[in-house]
XYZ file of C-alpha atoms in Angstrom:
580
model
C 24.152 36.544 -16.581
C 25.337 36.395 -13.472
C 24.184 33.613 -12.031
C 23.850 31.827 -15.936
C 28.069 32.092 -15.297
C 27.693 29.941 -11.885
C 25.755 27.602 -12.861
C 27.815 26.571 -15.754
C 31.029 26.744 -13.448
C 28.978 24.696 -10.985
C 28.227 22.466 -13.585
C 31.351 21.976 -15.115
C 33.275 21.569 -11.669
C 32.069 20.809 -7.337
C 28.678 20.095 -8.777
C 30.030 17.377 -11.592
C 32.613 16.081 -8.408
C 28.913 16.408 -6.161
C 27.291 14.858 -8.586
C 28.745 12.090 -8.667
C 29.913 11.269 -5.288
C 25.970 11.252 -4.249
C 25.464 8.303 -7.224
C 28.262 6.623 -5.509
C 26.834 7.425 -2.230
C 23.187 6.170 -3.900
C 24.731 3.146 -4.999
C 26.846 2.259 -1.924
C 23.057 2.150 0.144
C 20.716 0.012 -2.137
C 18.927 0.285 0.995
C 17.522 3.725 0.962
C 16.970 7.075 -0.810
C 19.355 8.859 -1.742
C 17.532 11.815 -0.115
C 16.109 9.883 3.009
C 18.519 10.712 5.006
C 18.747 14.228 3.566
C 15.333 15.322 4.821
C 14.920 13.574 8.020
C 18.457 15.935 8.725
C 16.566 18.973 7.833
C 12.822 18.953 9.382
C 15.185 17.330 12.273
C 17.449 19.923 12.984
C 14.967 22.795 12.854
C 14.987 24.958 15.355
C 11.800 26.718 15.042
C 8.298 25.536 16.441
C 6.412 22.740 14.850
C 3.203 24.477 15.212
C 2.642 26.602 12.115
C 5.958 26.107 11.120
C 5.438 22.925 10.032
C 2.417 20.737 11.197
C -0.306 20.539 9.126
C -3.821 19.526 9.400
C -7.005 18.043 7.934
C -10.866 18.276 8.939
C -12.718 14.680 8.556
C -15.468 15.732 6.689
C -18.782 14.613 9.463
C -20.089 11.251 9.653
C -23.560 11.375 7.128
C -25.016 10.547 9.884
C -25.625 13.716 11.861
C -26.401 11.061 15.756
C -23.267 9.419 14.950
C -21.108 12.901 15.147
C -21.476 12.979 19.162
C -18.344 14.018 20.618
C -18.522 10.709 22.394
C -19.533 9.028 20.009
C -17.541 10.301 17.715
C -14.111 9.570 19.419
C -14.422 6.331 20.581
C -15.962 4.433 16.560
C -12.211 6.347 15.070
C -9.502 5.277 18.498
C -11.531 1.159 17.335
C -11.143 1.636 13.131
C -7.680 3.324 14.175
C -6.507 0.370 16.201
C -7.800 -2.568 13.365
C -5.487 -0.160 10.773
C -2.252 -0.276 13.883
C -3.208 -4.119 13.254
C -4.001 -4.483 10.266
C -0.342 -2.948 9.196
C 1.552 -4.300 11.935
C 0.485 -8.325 10.696
C 0.747 -6.756 7.224
C -2.993 -7.417 6.644
C -2.938 -3.461 4.774
C -3.282 -3.884 1.190
C -0.967 -2.109 -0.328
C -0.306 1.240 -2.030
C -0.057 0.809 -6.108
C -0.558 3.131 -8.215
C -2.756 2.021 -11.869
C -1.959 2.829 -14.821
C -5.569 1.028 -15.531
C -8.010 2.444 -12.454
C -9.776 -1.283 -13.948
C -7.096 -3.719 -12.150
C -7.610 -1.727 -8.954
C -10.924 -3.424 -9.409
C -10.538 -7.112 -10.918
C -9.520 -10.488 -8.288
C -7.857 -11.765 -11.145
C -5.413 -9.184 -10.890
C -4.796 -9.820 -7.459
C -5.273 -13.806 -7.072
C -2.161 -13.220 -10.070
C -0.081 -11.180 -8.047
C -0.543 -12.753 -4.542
C 0.463 -16.192 -5.952
C 3.917 -14.103 -7.161
C 7.004 -14.816 -5.001
C 7.387 -11.919 -3.545
C 11.046 -11.347 -5.030
C 9.141 -11.225 -8.382
C 5.467 -9.957 -7.425
C 6.534 -5.925 -8.614
C 7.050 -7.308 -11.638
C 3.822 -9.413 -12.205
C 2.762 -5.699 -11.461
C 4.817 -4.418 -13.694
C 2.990 -5.863 -16.837
C -0.335 -4.870 -15.699
C 0.773 -1.019 -15.563
C 0.213 -0.797 -11.985
C 3.096 0.482 -9.421
C 3.671 -0.496 -6.175
C 4.250 2.223 -4.083
C 6.809 2.615 -0.978
C 4.934 2.667 2.744
C 8.032 2.973 5.216
C 6.394 5.979 6.344
C 3.893 4.216 8.125
C 6.195 2.618 10.477
C 5.640 5.862 12.532
C 2.320 6.465 12.392
C 1.637 5.262 15.732
C 3.168 4.992 18.428
C 5.830 7.222 17.776
C 6.421 11.131 18.772
C 9.657 13.731 17.995
C 11.891 14.067 20.877
C 13.535 18.058 21.084
C 17.247 17.422 21.526
C 19.307 20.212 21.099
C 20.487 20.972 17.006
C 18.802 18.293 15.922
C 15.323 16.381 16.865
C 15.510 12.572 16.549
C 12.825 10.621 16.070
C 11.436 7.863 18.767
C 8.647 4.690 17.992
C 8.030 2.301 20.318
C 7.042 -1.359 19.216
C 4.546 -2.847 21.563
C 2.693 0.260 23.704
C -0.609 -1.128 24.425
C -1.926 2.827 25.011
C -3.888 5.360 23.835
C -2.639 8.600 25.462
C -6.445 11.326 25.799
C -5.732 15.311 26.201
C -8.483 17.295 27.718
C -7.955 20.379 29.457
C -4.952 20.645 28.995
C -4.521 16.678 31.172
C -3.404 13.936 30.945
C -4.933 10.356 30.596
C -3.489 7.411 29.266
C -5.616 3.922 29.435
C -5.491 0.610 27.541
C -7.107 0.034 24.752
C -5.290 -3.023 23.889
C -5.087 -6.106 25.851
C -2.089 -8.573 26.613
C -3.178 -10.670 22.988
C -3.708 -7.463 21.609
C -8.109 -7.720 21.757
C -9.347 -4.463 21.672
C -11.207 -2.483 24.661
C -15.311 -3.644 24.302
C -16.232 0.043 22.412
C -19.165 0.458 25.978
C -15.420 0.562 27.899
C -14.296 2.695 25.527
C -16.953 5.194 26.070
C -16.648 4.579 29.538
C -13.006 5.864 29.277
C -14.326 7.892 27.397
C -16.866 9.884 30.017
C -14.543 9.687 32.962
C -11.885 11.270 31.233
C -14.288 14.413 30.519
C -15.853 14.669 34.091
C -12.494 14.017 35.580
C -10.488 17.212 33.977
C -13.022 19.472 34.757
C -10.762 22.884 34.951
C -8.055 23.498 33.003
C -3.816 23.412 34.697
C -1.909 25.996 36.188
C 0.566 25.637 34.375
C -0.557 23.707 31.022
C 3.008 21.141 29.817
C 1.659 21.163 26.668
C 2.589 24.604 25.476
C 6.259 23.161 26.101
C 5.862 21.608 22.489
C 4.920 24.720 20.791
C 8.943 26.475 21.992
C 11.991 26.910 19.975
C 12.841 23.508 19.345
C 16.440 23.942 20.964
C 14.898 25.706 24.630
C 12.065 23.088 24.635
C 15.632 20.231 24.302
C 15.806 21.900 27.156
C 13.043 21.834 29.686
C 12.624 18.283 28.491
C 15.884 17.855 30.153
C 14.582 19.877 32.648
C 11.727 17.640 33.534
C 13.920 14.374 33.503
C 15.921 15.790 36.068
C 12.900 16.351 38.008
C 11.484 13.170 37.541
C 8.970 13.077 35.157
C 10.725 9.911 33.357
C 7.958 7.290 33.152
C 5.214 10.013 32.210
C 6.899 10.875 29.087
C 7.716 7.275 28.328
C 3.956 7.186 28.404
C 3.546 10.054 26.336
C 5.700 9.515 23.756
C 5.088 6.054 23.352
C 1.426 6.098 23.555
C -0.027 4.784 19.824
C -1.399 8.618 19.392
C -2.752 11.203 21.032
C -7.003 12.101 21.176
C -7.250 14.976 21.715
C -11.204 16.164 23.431
C -11.811 19.576 22.556
C -14.277 21.794 24.426
C -14.596 23.829 21.857
C -17.337 23.621 19.191
C -16.361 26.209 16.506
C -18.951 28.176 15.290
C -17.938 28.022 11.502
C -14.683 26.563 8.897
C -12.434 29.596 9.440
C -12.369 28.594 13.370
C -12.774 25.210 13.250
C -9.602 25.323 10.947
C -7.862 27.625 13.822
C -8.640 24.851 15.906
C -6.768 22.047 14.484
C -4.041 24.093 13.435
C -2.621 25.395 16.022
C -6.205 24.752 18.589
C -5.724 27.149 21.933
C -2.341 25.122 23.208
C -3.096 23.326 25.899
C -4.164 20.562 24.899
C -2.201 19.553 22.036
C 0.813 17.651 22.556
C 1.893 18.893 18.798
C 4.779 16.067 18.712
C 3.026 13.166 18.559
C 3.596 11.587 15.005
C -0.476 11.665 15.131
C -3.427 13.726 16.886
C -7.052 12.347 16.244
C -8.647 15.987 17.731
C -12.425 15.987 18.177
C -14.074 19.529 19.031
C -17.404 19.413 21.285
C -19.892 19.085 18.687
C -18.320 16.323 16.931
C -16.014 17.756 13.889
C -12.805 14.986 13.901
C -9.385 16.389 12.431
C -5.814 15.632 11.781
C -3.032 17.570 13.377
C 0.519 15.832 12.267
C 4.407 16.280 13.539
C 5.800 16.084 9.377
C 9.546 14.971 9.767
C 8.338 11.171 10.396
C 5.964 11.733 6.800
C 4.584 12.572 4.151
C 0.490 13.467 3.825
C -0.023 10.310 1.410
C -0.052 8.157 4.886
C -1.955 10.486 6.839
C -4.097 10.561 4.112
C -4.062 6.373 3.748
C -4.891 6.386 7.456
C -7.695 9.662 7.045
C -9.787 7.208 4.485
C -9.711 3.756 6.033
C -11.103 5.223 9.533
C -13.335 7.574 7.866
C -14.727 4.392 5.666
C -14.713 2.037 8.560
C -15.743 4.398 10.626
C -18.936 5.670 8.742
C -19.633 2.464 7.526
C -18.881 0.075 10.524
C -19.885 2.108 13.671
C -18.591 -0.529 16.479
C -20.438 2.179 19.351
C -23.200 3.287 18.712
C -25.023 6.544 19.879
C -28.572 4.720 21.185
C -25.458 2.995 22.983
C -24.846 2.786 26.492
C -21.593 3.145 28.330
C -20.752 -0.767 30.739
C -21.794 0.450 33.852
C -19.534 -1.956 35.033
C -16.553 -1.093 33.828
C -13.651 -0.828 35.874
C -12.277 2.611 34.936
C -8.515 1.673 34.628
C -7.640 5.436 33.740
C -3.960 7.348 34.457
C -3.842 11.020 35.180
C -0.484 11.725 34.709
C 0.863 14.705 37.370
C 3.913 16.296 36.810
C 6.128 17.455 39.489
C 7.088 21.138 37.691
C 9.954 23.031 39.383
C 10.199 26.757 39.711
C 12.121 27.174 36.317
C 9.811 24.709 34.360
C 6.909 26.863 35.801
C 8.765 29.797 33.926
C 8.842 28.110 31.144
C 5.487 26.960 30.418
C 4.831 30.418 31.300
C 7.216 31.820 29.110
C 5.843 29.171 26.140
C 2.136 30.431 26.316
C 2.876 33.737 26.054
C 5.157 34.212 22.933
C 2.340 30.409 21.335
C -0.332 33.085 22.233
C 1.364 36.486 20.352
C 2.407 34.086 17.177
C -1.098 32.557 16.861
C -2.113 35.940 16.589
C -0.172 37.206 14.149
C -1.326 34.587 11.632
C -4.968 34.849 9.731
C -6.576 31.780 8.442
C -9.312 32.205 5.777
C -11.754 29.673 4.172
C -12.139 29.919 0.298
C -14.641 27.743 -2.285
C -15.797 28.787 -5.677
C -18.608 27.080 -7.121
C -19.782 27.432 -10.542
C -16.545 24.413 -11.776
C -15.032 21.440 -10.229
C -13.342 18.528 -11.388
C -15.715 17.219 -13.597
C -16.059 20.266 -15.666
C -12.143 20.753 -16.141
C -12.092 16.958 -16.652
C -14.939 17.492 -20.264
C -12.865 19.925 -21.036
C -9.773 18.356 -22.236
C -7.428 19.851 -18.884
C -5.886 19.057 -15.573
C -8.236 20.608 -12.864
C -5.105 21.176 -10.691
C -3.291 23.023 -13.304
C -6.830 24.922 -12.852
C -6.235 25.934 -9.404
C -2.322 26.630 -9.577
C -3.213 28.578 -13.087
C -5.322 30.948 -10.950
C -3.282 31.462 -8.143
C -0.935 32.837 -10.278
C -2.896 35.142 -12.613
C -4.648 36.469 -8.904
C -0.679 36.914 -7.372
C -0.273 39.064 -10.235
C -3.694 40.904 -10.553
C -2.786 41.832 -6.547
C 0.762 42.801 -7.083
C 1.632 42.886 -10.210
C 4.454 40.377 -10.090
C 5.431 36.326 -10.533
C 6.414 35.097 -7.350
C 8.428 31.456 -6.996
C 5.772 29.189 -5.695
C 5.366 26.115 -4.893
C 3.327 22.306 -5.349
C 4.190 19.615 -2.849
C 4.146 16.445 -5.232
C 4.883 12.514 -3.629
C 7.874 10.604 -5.235
C 6.035 7.632 -3.793
C 7.017 5.497 -6.790
C 10.618 5.077 -5.397
C 12.382 3.341 -1.587
C 12.303 5.911 0.843
C 10.766 8.389 -1.005
C 9.300 11.649 -0.548
C 8.595 15.286 -1.292
C 9.289 16.449 -4.977
C 8.893 20.267 -5.858
C 6.541 21.014 -9.049
C 7.080 25.079 -9.699
C 3.652 25.648 -10.839
C 5.672 29.653 -11.104
C 6.833 29.707 -15.940
C 6.881 31.565 -18.440
C 3.024 30.117 -20.188
C 1.437 31.120 -16.723
C 3.412 34.459 -16.908
C 2.299 35.113 -19.995
C -1.295 34.161 -19.065
C -1.192 36.284 -16.011
C -0.087 39.319 -18.432
C -3.170 38.436 -20.401
C -6.011 38.472 -18.162
C -4.685 40.911 -15.810
C -3.164 43.802 -17.873
C -4.143 42.510 -21.580
C -8.137 42.279 -21.360
C -8.882 43.409 -25.058
C -5.904 42.290 -26.983
C -6.644 38.605 -27.614
C -9.428 36.563 -28.453
C -11.046 34.122 -26.359
C -9.735 31.156 -28.759
C -6.388 32.563 -28.401
C -6.737 33.393 -24.251
C -8.143 29.809 -24.215
C -4.985 28.533 -26.212
C -3.303 30.119 -23.433
C -4.107 28.113 -20.238
C -4.804 24.660 -22.489
C -0.520 25.139 -22.817
C -0.419 25.942 -19.245
C -2.578 23.343 -18.267
C -0.600 20.537 -20.458
C 3.065 22.095 -19.347
C 1.554 21.460 -15.582
C 1.117 18.075 -16.646
C 4.441 17.354 -17.657
C 5.878 19.424 -14.893
C 3.682 17.314 -12.413
C 5.255 14.175 -14.414
C 8.851 14.583 -14.301
C 8.298 14.586 -10.399
C 6.534 11.546 -9.161
C 9.372 9.817 -11.964
C 12.132 11.584 -9.931
C 12.384 14.193 -12.957
C 12.393 17.508 -10.902
C 15.841 19.303 -9.511
C 14.618 20.711 -6.502
C 15.325 18.207 -4.674
C 18.713 17.453 -6.403
C 20.101 20.225 -5.882
C 18.860 20.020 -2.086
C 21.560 16.845 -1.469
C 24.336 18.022 -3.872
C 24.374 20.934 -1.318
C 23.583 19.192 2.063
C 26.661 16.747 0.893
C 29.014 19.214 0.793
C 27.857 20.562 3.840
C 27.803 17.401 5.750
C 31.066 16.576 4.848
C 32.169 20.744 6.142
C 32.895 21.681 2.150
C 32.182 25.288 1.623
C 28.705 25.771 0.358
C 29.830 26.082 -3.279
C 29.005 29.344 -5.271
C 26.238 28.282 -7.240
C 23.874 27.557 -3.995
C 24.730 31.102 -2.712
C 23.922 33.483 -5.687
C 20.950 35.405 -5.268
C 18.554 33.734 -7.487
C 19.036 29.875 -6.323
C 17.595 32.030 -2.898
C 15.042 33.831 -4.012
C 14.391 30.571 -5.741
C 13.598 28.802 -2.546
C 11.751 31.695 -0.672
C 8.941 29.802 -1.449
C 5.318 33.047 -0.970
C 3.058 30.604 -2.334
C 3.644 27.204 -1.541
C 1.049 24.660 -1.747
C -0.724 21.019 -0.617
C -3.397 19.299 -1.758
C -4.984 15.786 -0.325
C -7.721 14.727 -2.128
C -10.542 12.778 -0.969
C -14.151 12.118 -0.101
C -13.274 12.238 3.636
C -11.228 14.903 3.833
C -13.444 17.917 4.338
C -10.589 20.399 4.558
C -6.832 20.691 5.583
C -3.734 23.596 5.108
C -0.658 24.057 6.830
C 1.448 27.746 7.785
C 3.343 30.041 5.290
C 6.002 28.683 4.887
C 7.753 32.385 4.287
C 6.942 35.531 6.742
C 5.358 36.753 3.900
C 4.215 34.653 1.820
C 0.674 32.769 1.848
C 0.252 28.679 2.823
C -2.859 27.424 0.380
C -4.371 23.965 0.895
C -6.730 22.627 -1.487
C -9.144 20.903 -2.534
C -10.090 19.988 -5.946
C -14.058 18.404 -4.774
C -16.285 17.171 -8.340
C -18.057 19.935 -8.816
C -16.632 22.454 -6.743
C -12.777 24.589 -6.178
C -11.866 26.065 -2.514
C -9.041 26.887 -0.243
C -6.916 26.923 3.000
C -5.426 29.624 3.163
C -3.009 31.454 5.666
C -0.792 34.327 5.559
C 1.014 36.923 8.981
C -0.465 39.480 6.012
C -3.772 39.759 6.344
C -4.818 42.797 4.211
C -3.241 40.869 1.769
C -4.846 37.256 2.371
C -7.788 38.536 2.128
C -7.231 40.327 -1.547
C -5.579 38.071 -2.151
C -8.323 35.332 -1.684
C -10.339 38.349 -3.566
C -8.098 38.748 -6.365
C -8.890 34.763 -6.507
C -12.580 34.345 -7.158
C -11.819 37.463 -10.076
C -9.444 35.057 -11.434
C -11.151 31.729 -11.252
C -14.117 33.560 -13.048
C -12.134 34.439 -15.925
C -11.372 31.403 -16.634
C -15.089 30.161 -16.456
C -15.598 33.178 -18.889
C -12.595 32.270 -21.155
C -13.649 28.433 -21.292
C -17.097 28.983 -21.234
C -16.209 31.121 -24.655
C -17.171 34.589 -23.486
C -14.926 37.077 -24.264
C -13.504 39.351 -21.062
C -14.529 42.694 -19.868
C -12.298 45.017 -20.472
């Protein structure tokens, strides 16, 4: 009742005024979205370390031909495919991101020619006529040559316009070499692999002080130490790191299973990463590949497009064959970056290393796969695959803890200029009712009644997805209203101080998904200390996830209960009564 009173007062008073001012501000800034600046500000002002808290990872599917999964072969092919993507992007050859209401148009030559002939100013309307909607691609400009720069209180994003070099890390050492010449021709594959061989042979031991541990630190501490690095004469080396096209991490690690691979890609050993780079391409000793990306500049949609294109090109049109030899006459122009480290900086590296090791040790991560059904089966049931997995998570938490909690699912708003994400709220009265029926009232409801409950949850979740994608969610709107009040030095309205608003933003279950044949798995750390981070994948024939938590026993029990919940859903959809 108190929350309802506060909400009504906000709606008629401060909320109404802030909304009016937000609309006016939005109308004055037609070049961008009302959420863009506040969202950048939120990320860049966060003082927690980016690793484990913000940076997600994506694991690429192995090359279907085993011989191409050699570390040097795969690294070389992925480098060249990545540079091809960069060049296509820079010269406007990259095919636009489009949402097709009718998928048949996606491969229609008639449609492509029709749009190509239209002037840019009206091409959007031409696409709209056939129910096709161009998506915002502004984030792509920070995919390459970009880095997050630590600053006191608020970081900055840096992007170089014309750098030609690649940053390669091996055993904590930094190397740079040009992969593009002065007229933007890509270095020959045999020359690239020759440079990589040189780096692997040269960096055969760890440095005494691994500088990259500093990127795992609290942002204000890292900003202070970076200033010390600049004053000690390391400015040029830091510029080379920040402006590099991307970071290639050649790991001397051979993960024995998917769990070890996930740990490697999410945080690794710390010394062979530069977590501030917009994207880092990681290749393990056995040729497994993945991406770790800094999150402030963009979201999964841009990274997924990059992953899809690079995976497709590197597997279908590999530049380097397994039996190819490096160019024996290659002149190695690789530069190893040597840093001047005084006692204060060395001490900061040592402390950062210890803190990172402690945080890493506390976080658990487990891989989960359920093979009884996948997307194809759920679609045949005329239900939403995404909704079914989200419902399974709700049932699971209720089964384990006997209550419902705030949950989060990310949804892209790339349909809007400079759109970022909106929140889908999977927890609802419908999912609560269904969870209670399946967990506590197993003998009370018929199979038909339970199936109807699941169907209603699926329909409602689809509605929430559509609302979020079309900008009709509530989270970002409220976030922008609060940001507007705070940025103007006004007292925070009671609405945002209310325990209900604070609780709904303590997302115990935080989820995200990226669906693609190029993606093997993905994941991220939990967003709250008592929560779960669920990076899930809905394949044609199976459902799975990477789950993280700082509560190891609870995480193991969560995944055990998740299997029970999916089995219950499967039995209901198959028409079998639940065993009490």
